[in-house]
Amino acid sequence: MPTREEIAYFGAGPAPLPTPVLEAGAQAFLNYQNTGLSLAEISHRSPLATKIVEDTKAALSSLLEIPDSYEVLFLHGGGSGEFSAVVFNMVAVWVERRRRRAEKELGSDEAKVLERVRREVREALRLDYLVTGSWSLKASQEAANLLEPLGKGFVNVAMDAREANGGKFGTIPDENSWKLTPTRKKGGKGSAFVYYCDNETVDGVEFPSFPSVLEPTGEDEEDEHLVIADMSSNFLSRHVDVPKYAVIFGGAQKNIGITDTTLVIIRKSLLASYPTPSFLHAAGVWSPPVIFHYPTIAKNNSLYNTIPIFSIWIAGEVMRALLTVHGTQATYSQENLADEKAKVVYDILDANPAVFQVCPDRKARSRMNICFRIYGGDKEKEKAFLEGAEKRGLQGLKGHRSVGGVRVSNYNAVPMANVKKLALWLVDFAQPPMT
């Protein structure tokens, strides 16, 4: 039976966790702090559970330097659940802003206000999506499905990377080619939000930085782009300028913890911008399901329903470990380390182009999910590579079932030592056979 030290795991998620966190978790799962109870057994209404939630929020706030003007939420549903939650909540915010403007201009005539908002929903509601891979594509499709009863055309795919890459994902087109819904300042009516996935795990594409075209301009908040970012797979792997975003979300099972915890960071001003459910329904829009209703979750300190306290505690342990090692500069340190680990792999791949072919464009390469083919996608050679890797204790390298190939997931808990073990196998595999 192999030990943890003998296995180098590069799975795309669930991902590896630091061994000390797992060891502490094993004890907490059996008997947490000598209470005689498992963390899986304690009440989510207990003071102990409340403290775990607060401690985890505090650790995350320290790591990302989250301003007091933002709220941290813990929800169910993973990133896929947020595909829906974002639409429900941000459309509600959009409707409320239109209602307030209509009320200001038309007075207290409720019928006229409602009619104007209903017309604006039909004519002006737009959701902008930047589609750079499988997950942002799924998010845009979910938005279209949710809004389909209202009609077509509400989802604006402002950029589909496949159009500039022969029908395949693997690049991020120049921002000048994006077709964002114009803001009021630019003669339009603005979109409810602009959505993008910061790192695409399936296709190995990562935004190198925050898109400059989405930078805040200091205008009226209602005329700024409300940016929504899915950071499920590169969370805490680099510094993030939180105030540039309206909402950041991520599933925990890659860089933060284990499955069944979803983190949401949301601007507090948005939580106060919801119409009543009755007005939303009258305007022709669904109200968010209560389990995804951000104001309700925030009001109840994420304890509206039975949330996974053990999973949240694990996430907190991961965060506190980063703070212990690196202090408040942890995300900068993790960014440097992630860059170094990715460089080790990419350098070998690039040095052997006849053997290894990196899938995405160099400018869009992910540090977290390194995707490549072997001998142009030769299935037998890729199978031989994966089998040889398994024999060396290198696991979790098979590419996503939808694209094939090889995928090296380089998450925070993957140590440099394991990357170097993989590097040795890449070099050995690339060598011509002995004659």
Short mmCIF file of C-alpha atoms in Angstrom, two decimals:
data_model
loop_
_atom_site.label_atom_id
_atom_site.label_comp_id
_atom_site.label_asym_id
_atom_site.label_seq_id
_atom_site.Cartn_x
_atom_site.Cartn_y
_atom_site.Cartn_z
CA MET A 1 0.00 0.00 0.00
CA PRO A 2 1.57 3.32 -1.07
CA THR A 3 1.99 6.19 1.37
CA ARG A 4 0.84 9.73 0.65
CA GLU A 5 4.47 10.70 0.08
CA GLU A 6 4.79 8.07 -2.65
CA ILE A 7 1.82 9.36 -4.63
CA ALA A 8 1.94 12.58 -6.65
CA TYR A 9 -1.67 13.45 -7.40
CA PHE A 10 -2.56 15.89 -10.19
CA GLY A 11 -6.34 15.37 -10.34
CA ALA A 12 -8.49 18.26 -11.57
CA GLY A 13 -10.88 18.10 -8.64
CA PRO A 14 -11.43 17.02 -6.00
CA ALA A 15 -7.82 18.01 -5.63
CA PRO A 16 -5.09 17.18 -3.12
CA LEU A 17 -5.11 18.78 0.30
CA PRO A 18 -2.16 19.50 2.61
CA THR A 19 -1.46 16.39 4.69
CA PRO A 20 -1.45 18.31 8.01
CA VAL A 21 -4.95 19.59 7.22
CA LEU A 22 -6.17 16.06 6.53
CA GLU A 23 -4.60 14.77 9.74
CA ALA A 24 -6.29 17.52 11.75
CA GLY A 25 -9.50 16.82 9.86
CA ALA A 26 -9.38 13.14 10.78
CA GLN A 27 -9.25 14.07 14.45
CA ALA A 28 -11.96 16.71 14.10
CA PHE A 29 -14.19 14.24 12.29
CA LEU A 30 -13.95 11.87 15.25
CA ASN A 31 -13.78 14.21 18.24
CA TYR A 32 -13.57 17.95 17.70
CA GLN A 33 -11.62 19.81 20.40
CA ASN A 34 -12.44 17.12 22.96
CA THR A 35 -16.16 17.84 22.76
CA GLY A 36 -16.91 14.15 22.26
CA LEU A 37 -18.63 15.08 18.99
CA SER A 38 -17.60 14.96 15.36
CA LEU A 39 -17.72 18.18 13.36
CA ALA A 40 -20.11 16.26 11.14
CA GLU A 41 -22.49 15.93 14.12
CA ILE A 42 -22.62 19.37 15.72
CA SER A 43 -25.61 21.62 15.16
CA HIS A 44 -25.19 24.31 12.54
CA ARG A 45 -27.09 26.57 14.98
CA SER A 46 -24.55 26.08 17.76
CA PRO A 47 -22.09 28.76 18.91
CA LEU A 48 -19.31 26.41 17.80
CA ALA A 49 -20.62 26.33 14.25
CA THR A 50 -21.03 30.11 14.20
CA LYS A 51 -17.44 30.54 15.30
CA ILE A 52 -16.18 28.21 12.57
CA VAL A 53 -18.05 30.21 9.96
CA GLU A 54 -16.76 33.51 11.33
CA ASP A 55 -13.18 32.25 11.62
CA THR A 56 -13.19 30.98 8.04
CA LYS A 57 -14.61 34.27 6.76
CA ALA A 58 -11.93 36.16 8.68
CA ALA A 59 -9.15 34.00 7.22
CA LEU A 60 -10.43 34.51 3.68
CA SER A 61 -10.79 38.24 4.24
CA SER A 62 -7.18 38.42 5.42
CA LEU A 63 -5.88 36.41 2.48
CA LEU A 64 -7.67 38.41 -0.20
CA GLU A 65 -7.77 41.74 1.66
CA ILE A 66 -11.54 41.80 1.25
CA PRO A 67 -12.92 45.27 2.10
CA ASP A 68 -15.68 45.75 4.66
CA SER A 69 -17.93 46.71 1.76
CA TYR A 70 -18.09 43.04 0.73
CA GLU A 71 -19.79 40.03 2.28
CA VAL A 72 -18.57 36.42 2.28
CA LEU A 73 -21.21 33.73 1.88
CA PHE A 74 -21.09 29.93 2.06
CA LEU A 75 -23.62 28.06 -0.08
CA HIS A 76 -24.38 24.67 -1.58
CA GLY A 77 -24.41 23.76 -5.25
CA GLY A 78 -20.83 24.27 -6.39
CA GLY A 79 -19.89 26.39 -9.35
CA SER A 80 -22.71 24.91 -11.41
CA GLY A 81 -25.22 26.04 -8.80
CA GLU A 82 -23.82 29.55 -9.10
CA PHE A 83 -24.46 29.51 -12.84
CA SER A 84 -28.13 29.74 -11.85
CA ALA A 85 -27.76 31.78 -8.66
CA VAL A 86 -25.91 34.58 -10.43
CA VAL A 87 -28.67 34.92 -13.03
CA PHE A 88 -31.49 34.95 -10.48
CA ASN A 89 -29.79 37.44 -8.18
CA MET A 90 -28.23 39.82 -10.67
CA VAL A 91 -31.35 40.05 -12.83
CA ALA A 92 -33.22 40.95 -9.64
CA VAL A 93 -30.66 43.70 -8.96
CA TRP A 94 -31.05 44.95 -12.53
CA VAL A 95 -34.84 45.07 -12.19
CA GLU A 96 -34.65 46.94 -8.88
CA ARG A 97 -32.36 49.57 -10.35
CA ARG A 98 -34.82 50.11 -13.21
CA ARG A 99 -37.72 50.26 -10.76
CA ARG A 100 -36.02 52.94 -8.67
CA ARG A 101 -35.16 54.99 -11.72
CA ALA A 102 -38.70 54.69 -13.04
CA GLU A 103 -40.11 55.68 -9.65
CA LYS A 104 -37.83 58.71 -9.52
CA GLU A 105 -38.90 59.87 -12.97
CA LEU A 106 -42.58 58.84 -12.94
CA GLY A 107 -43.47 59.38 -9.31
CA SER A 108 -45.49 57.00 -7.17
CA ASP A 109 -47.83 55.75 -9.89
CA GLU A 110 -47.19 52.03 -9.36
CA ALA A 111 -48.95 50.96 -12.54
CA LYS A 112 -46.82 53.23 -14.72
CA VAL A 113 -43.64 52.19 -12.93
CA LEU A 114 -44.46 48.51 -13.41
CA GLU A 115 -45.35 48.94 -17.07
CA ARG A 116 -42.12 50.77 -17.78
CA VAL A 117 -40.02 48.11 -16.03
CA ARG A 118 -41.87 45.33 -17.84
CA ARG A 119 -41.08 47.01 -21.14
CA GLU A 120 -37.43 47.44 -20.21
CA VAL A 121 -37.18 43.76 -19.25
CA ARG A 122 -38.45 42.82 -22.69
CA GLU A 123 -36.37 45.32 -24.63
CA ALA A 124 -33.19 46.05 -22.66
CA LEU A 125 -32.31 43.15 -20.35
CA ARG A 126 -28.95 41.71 -21.41
CA LEU A 127 -26.46 39.36 -19.74
CA ASP A 128 -22.94 39.49 -21.17
CA TYR A 129 -20.81 36.33 -21.22
CA LEU A 130 -17.18 35.89 -22.20
CA VAL A 131 -16.95 32.28 -23.35
CA THR A 132 -13.40 30.94 -23.21
CA GLY A 133 -13.99 27.28 -22.35
CA SER A 134 -16.38 24.55 -21.34
CA TRP A 135 -17.44 26.08 -18.01
CA SER A 136 -18.22 29.60 -19.21
CA LEU A 137 -20.08 27.98 -22.11
CA LYS A 138 -22.18 25.96 -19.66
CA ALA A 139 -22.83 29.09 -17.62
CA SER A 140 -24.07 31.00 -20.67
CA GLN A 141 -26.28 28.08 -21.70
CA GLU A 142 -27.79 27.90 -18.22
CA ALA A 143 -28.59 31.62 -18.36
CA ALA A 144 -30.26 31.19 -21.73
CA ASN A 145 -32.31 28.24 -20.42
CA LEU A 146 -33.46 30.18 -17.34
CA LEU A 147 -34.53 33.20 -19.41
CA GLU A 148 -36.01 31.27 -22.32
CA PRO A 149 -39.62 31.61 -21.07
CA LEU A 150 -39.19 35.38 -21.53
CA GLY A 151 -37.99 34.94 -25.08
CA LYS A 152 -34.70 34.85 -26.96
CA GLY A 153 -31.78 37.24 -27.10
CA PHE A 154 -31.30 38.05 -23.42
CA VAL A 155 -27.88 36.39 -23.28
CA ASN A 156 -25.22 38.25 -25.20
CA VAL A 157 -22.18 36.10 -25.86
CA ALA A 158 -19.83 39.05 -26.10
CA MET A 159 -16.90 36.80 -26.95
CA ASP A 160 -16.71 33.16 -28.01
CA ALA A 161 -13.06 32.14 -28.17
CA ARG A 162 -13.81 29.30 -30.57
CA GLU A 163 -14.57 31.78 -33.34
CA ALA A 164 -10.93 32.92 -33.36
CA ASN A 165 -9.43 29.45 -32.99
CA GLY A 166 -10.84 27.17 -35.65
CA GLY A 167 -13.87 26.15 -33.62
CA LYS A 168 -11.88 25.08 -30.55
CA PHE A 169 -11.21 26.69 -27.20
CA GLY A 170 -7.63 27.58 -26.44
CA THR A 171 -7.23 31.33 -26.77
CA ILE A 172 -8.55 34.62 -25.40
CA PRO A 173 -9.29 37.00 -28.28
CA ASP A 174 -8.16 40.60 -28.14
CA GLU A 175 -10.45 42.77 -26.03
CA ASN A 176 -11.06 45.05 -29.01
CA SER A 177 -13.08 42.24 -30.59
CA TRP A 178 -15.42 41.74 -27.63
CA LYS A 179 -19.01 42.82 -28.25
CA LEU A 180 -20.03 43.98 -24.77
CA THR A 181 -23.44 45.58 -24.30
CA PRO A 182 -22.74 49.34 -24.38
CA THR A 183 -23.08 51.20 -21.09
CA ARG A 184 -25.21 54.33 -20.85
CA LYS A 185 -22.04 56.43 -21.12
CA LYS A 186 -21.41 54.75 -24.49
CA GLY A 187 -24.94 55.27 -25.72
CA GLY A 188 -26.43 51.96 -24.61
CA LYS A 189 -28.40 50.73 -21.63
CA GLY A 190 -25.80 48.45 -20.05
CA SER A 191 -26.01 44.78 -19.14
CA ALA A 192 -27.06 43.17 -15.89
CA PHE A 193 -23.51 41.83 -15.58
CA VAL A 194 -20.42 40.63 -17.45
CA TYR A 195 -19.53 37.04 -16.63
CA TYR A 196 -16.29 35.19 -17.18
CA CYS A 197 -14.49 32.10 -15.89
CA ASP A 198 -11.03 33.11 -14.70
CA ASN A 199 -9.57 29.65 -15.29
CA GLU A 200 -11.03 26.94 -17.51
CA THR A 201 -10.08 23.53 -16.11
CA VAL A 202 -11.13 21.47 -19.14
CA ASP A 203 -9.38 23.55 -21.79
CA GLY A 204 -6.38 24.85 -19.85
CA VAL A 205 -7.16 28.53 -20.47
CA GLU A 206 -6.62 31.24 -17.86
CA PHE A 207 -7.04 34.99 -17.99
CA PRO A 208 -3.55 36.40 -17.35
CA SER A 209 -5.03 39.39 -15.54
CA PHE A 210 -8.22 41.37 -15.03
CA PRO A 211 -9.55 42.48 -18.44
CA SER A 212 -8.69 46.13 -18.94
CA VAL A 213 -11.93 46.82 -20.80
CA LEU A 214 -13.83 45.96 -17.61
CA GLU A 215 -11.79 48.22 -15.33
CA PRO A 216 -13.91 50.57 -13.17
CA THR A 217 -13.93 54.11 -14.55
CA GLY A 218 -15.08 55.97 -11.45
CA GLU A 219 -18.49 56.66 -12.96
CA ASP A 220 -21.88 56.18 -11.36
CA GLU A 221 -21.95 52.63 -9.98
CA GLU A 222 -25.00 51.89 -12.11
CA ASP A 223 -23.02 52.71 -15.25
CA GLU A 224 -20.09 50.43 -14.40
CA HIS A 225 -19.74 46.87 -15.61
CA LEU A 226 -20.84 44.52 -12.85
CA VAL A 227 -18.21 41.82 -13.21
CA ILE A 228 -18.95 38.25 -12.13
CA ALA A 229 -16.00 35.86 -11.98
CA ASP A 230 -15.96 32.10 -11.53
CA MET A 231 -12.66 31.44 -9.74
CA SER A 232 -13.40 27.85 -8.75
CA SER A 233 -10.12 26.48 -10.06
CA ASN A 234 -7.61 29.27 -9.39
CA PHE A 235 -8.96 30.59 -6.09
CA LEU A 236 -6.14 31.76 -3.76
CA SER A 237 -3.52 30.98 -6.41
CA ARG A 238 -2.81 34.66 -7.02
CA HIS A 239 -3.66 38.08 -5.67
CA VAL A 240 -7.11 39.38 -6.59
CA ASP A 241 -8.21 43.02 -6.54
CA VAL A 242 -11.62 42.29 -5.03
CA PRO A 243 -13.17 45.80 -5.46
CA LYS A 244 -13.09 45.34 -9.23
CA TYR A 245 -15.71 42.61 -8.97
CA ALA A 246 -19.40 42.61 -8.14
CA VAL A 247 -19.37 38.88 -7.34
CA ILE A 248 -16.59 36.29 -7.10
CA PHE A 249 -17.51 32.66 -6.53
CA GLY A 250 -15.77 29.33 -6.39
CA GLY A 251 -16.32 25.72 -5.50
CA ALA A 252 -13.99 24.69 -2.69
CA GLN A 253 -12.77 21.35 -4.00
CA LYS A 254 -9.73 22.51 -5.96
CA ASN A 255 -7.67 25.08 -4.03
CA ILE A 256 -9.66 25.62 -0.85
CA GLY A 257 -11.02 22.41 0.61
CA ILE A 258 -13.40 19.55 -0.05
CA THR A 259 -16.64 19.26 -1.95
CA ASP A 260 -20.01 20.66 -0.84
CA THR A 261 -18.86 24.18 -0.03
CA THR A 262 -19.22 27.11 -2.39
CA LEU A 263 -17.79 30.51 -1.54
CA VAL A 264 -19.32 33.76 -2.74
CA ILE A 265 -17.81 37.20 -2.26
CA ILE A 266 -20.38 39.89 -3.05
CA ARG A 267 -20.52 43.66 -2.88
CA LYS A 268 -22.80 44.62 0.01
CA SER A 269 -24.49 47.42 -1.92
CA LEU A 270 -25.95 44.78 -4.24
CA LEU A 271 -27.55 42.94 -1.32
CA ALA A 272 -29.67 46.04 -0.65
CA SER A 273 -30.80 46.27 -4.29
CA TYR A 274 -33.57 43.70 -4.55
CA PRO A 275 -37.23 44.34 -5.38
CA THR A 276 -40.00 42.44 -3.65
CA PRO A 277 -40.78 39.01 -5.08
CA SER A 278 -44.24 40.23 -6.06
CA PHE A 279 -42.78 43.08 -8.13
CA LEU A 280 -40.29 40.74 -9.80
CA HIS A 281 -43.09 38.35 -10.72
CA ALA A 282 -45.29 41.17 -11.99
CA ALA A 283 -42.38 42.38 -14.12
CA GLY A 284 -42.16 38.91 -15.64
CA VAL A 285 -39.06 37.69 -13.82
CA TRP A 286 -38.63 34.87 -11.31
CA SER A 287 -37.40 35.65 -7.82
CA PRO A 288 -34.30 33.74 -6.67
CA PRO A 289 -34.97 30.43 -4.89
CA VAL A 290 -34.42 31.06 -1.19
CA ILE A 291 -31.47 28.65 -1.06
CA PHE A 292 -29.72 30.85 -3.65
CA HIS A 293 -31.09 34.20 -2.47
CA TYR A 294 -27.95 36.12 -1.55
CA PRO A 295 -29.61 38.62 0.84
CA THR A 296 -31.25 35.78 2.79
CA ILE A 297 -27.99 33.86 3.06
CA ALA A 298 -26.14 37.02 4.15
CA LYS A 299 -28.80 37.97 6.70
CA ASN A 300 -28.47 34.54 8.30
CA ASN A 301 -24.66 34.50 8.29
CA SER A 302 -24.77 31.60 5.80
CA LEU A 303 -26.70 29.55 8.37
CA TYR A 304 -30.15 29.78 6.79
CA ASN A 305 -30.18 26.01 6.32
CA THR A 306 -27.94 23.11 7.33
CA ILE A 307 -24.60 23.89 5.76
CA PRO A 308 -21.58 21.52 5.86
CA ILE A 309 -19.71 22.81 8.92
CA PHE A 310 -16.96 20.21 8.53
CA SER A 311 -16.28 21.31 4.94
CA ILE A 312 -16.18 24.97 5.96
CA TRP A 313 -13.78 24.13 8.80
CA ILE A 314 -11.48 22.31 6.34
CA ALA A 315 -11.49 25.38 4.09
CA GLY A 316 -10.62 27.51 7.09
CA GLU A 317 -7.74 25.21 8.00
CA VAL A 318 -6.33 25.49 4.48
CA MET A 319 -6.58 29.27 4.63
CA ARG A 320 -5.05 29.53 8.08
CA ALA A 321 -2.17 27.30 6.98
CA LEU A 322 -1.43 29.71 4.14
CA LEU A 323 -1.50 32.64 6.56
CA THR A 324 0.79 30.83 8.98
CA VAL A 325 3.40 30.14 6.30
CA HIS A 326 3.18 33.34 4.28
CA GLY A 327 1.28 35.87 6.38
CA THR A 328 -0.97 38.41 4.67
CA GLN A 329 1.24 38.14 1.55
CA ALA A 330 0.09 34.55 1.05
CA THR A 331 -1.66 35.07 -2.27
CA TYR A 332 1.40 36.82 -3.69
CA SER A 333 3.58 33.94 -2.51
CA GLN A 334 1.18 31.37 -3.94
CA GLU A 335 1.18 33.24 -7.24
CA ASN A 336 4.96 33.07 -7.44
CA LEU A 337 4.98 29.38 -6.54
CA ALA A 338 2.23 28.56 -9.04
CA ASP A 339 4.17 30.38 -11.75
CA GLU A 340 7.37 28.48 -10.87
CA LYS A 341 5.66 25.08 -10.86
CA ALA A 342 3.90 25.74 -14.17
CA LYS A 343 7.15 26.91 -15.74
CA VAL A 344 8.87 23.64 -14.85
CA VAL A 345 6.26 21.70 -16.82
CA TYR A 346 5.78 24.10 -19.73
CA ASP A 347 9.53 24.41 -20.30
CA ILE A 348 9.85 20.66 -20.82
CA LEU A 349 6.78 20.52 -23.06
CA ASP A 350 8.06 23.40 -25.19
CA ALA A 351 11.52 21.85 -25.43
CA ASN A 352 10.03 18.69 -26.98
CA PRO A 353 7.46 19.92 -29.53
CA ALA A 354 7.59 16.74 -31.59
CA VAL A 355 6.40 14.76 -28.58
CA PHE A 356 4.26 17.20 -26.60
CA GLN A 357 1.82 19.77 -27.98
CA VAL A 358 0.38 22.28 -25.52
CA CYS A 359 -3.31 22.84 -26.31
CA PRO A 360 -3.96 26.52 -25.54
CA ASP A 361 -2.24 29.54 -27.01
CA ARG A 362 0.86 30.63 -25.09
CA LYS A 363 -0.78 33.91 -23.97
CA ALA A 364 -3.75 32.06 -22.47
CA ARG A 365 -1.99 29.12 -20.81
CA SER A 366 -3.35 28.14 -17.44
CA ARG A 367 -1.03 27.85 -14.45
CA MET A 368 -3.55 25.57 -12.76
CA ASN A 369 -4.48 23.10 -15.52
CA ILE A 370 -1.76 22.32 -18.03
CA CYS A 371 -3.36 20.56 -21.01
CA PHE A 372 -1.39 18.90 -23.78
CA ARG A 373 -1.45 16.15 -26.37
CA ILE A 374 1.21 13.55 -27.13
CA TYR A 375 2.34 12.97 -30.71
CA GLY A 376 -0.60 14.97 -32.02
CA GLY A 377 -3.16 13.04 -30.02
CA ASP A 378 -1.93 9.51 -30.68
CA LYS A 379 -4.21 7.50 -28.39
CA GLU A 380 -1.82 4.60 -27.92
CA LYS A 381 1.10 6.84 -27.01
CA GLU A 382 -1.05 8.89 -24.64
CA LYS A 383 -2.21 5.65 -23.04
CA ALA A 384 1.40 4.54 -22.66
CA PHE A 385 2.31 7.88 -21.07
CA LEU A 386 -0.51 7.64 -18.55
CA GLU A 387 0.24 4.01 -17.71
CA GLY A 388 3.90 4.81 -17.21
CA ALA A 389 2.97 7.73 -15.00
CA GLU A 390 0.78 5.50 -12.83
CA LYS A 391 3.68 3.09 -12.33
CA ARG A 392 5.71 6.02 -11.00
CA GLY A 393 2.99 7.12 -8.60
CA LEU A 394 1.93 10.03 -10.82
CA GLN A 395 -1.87 9.97 -10.74
CA GLY A 396 -4.81 12.00 -12.01
CA LEU A 397 -3.20 13.03 -15.32
CA LYS A 398 -5.88 11.94 -17.79
CA GLY A 399 -7.46 14.81 -19.70
CA HIS A 400 -11.15 15.63 -19.37
CA ARG A 401 -13.36 13.07 -21.06
CA SER A 402 -14.71 15.72 -23.48
CA VAL A 403 -11.29 16.64 -24.92
CA GLY A 404 -8.92 13.79 -24.09
CA GLY A 405 -5.17 14.16 -23.89
CA VAL A 406 -3.24 14.86 -20.71
CA ARG A 407 -4.00 17.40 -18.00
CA VAL A 408 -1.67 18.34 -15.16
CA SER A 409 -3.62 20.09 -12.42
CA ASN A 410 -1.19 22.27 -10.54
CA TYR A 411 -3.26 23.39 -7.57
CA ASN A 412 -1.91 25.05 -4.44
CA ALA A 413 -1.48 21.84 -2.45
CA VAL A 414 0.63 20.19 -5.17
CA PRO A 415 4.21 20.56 -3.86
CA MET A 416 7.15 21.45 -6.08
CA ALA A 417 8.65 18.04 -5.23
CA ASN A 418 5.75 16.32 -6.98
CA VAL A 419 6.06 18.61 -9.99
CA LYS A 420 9.72 17.65 -10.24
CA LYS A 421 8.77 13.95 -10.16
CA LEU A 422 6.44 14.60 -13.09
CA ALA A 423 9.17 16.56 -14.84
CA LEU A 424 11.48 13.55 -14.70
CA TRP A 425 8.84 11.35 -16.33
CA LEU A 426 8.19 13.94 -19.06
CA VAL A 427 11.90 14.06 -19.85
CA ASP A 428 12.24 10.28 -19.81
CA PHE A 429 9.20 9.81 -22.05
CA ALA A 430 10.49 12.35 -24.57
CA GLN A 431 13.78 10.52 -25.00
CA PRO A 432 14.13 8.40 -28.14
CA PRO A 433 14.06 4.65 -27.44
CA MET A 434 17.37 2.87 -27.03
CA THR A 435 18.41 0.83 -30.07
#
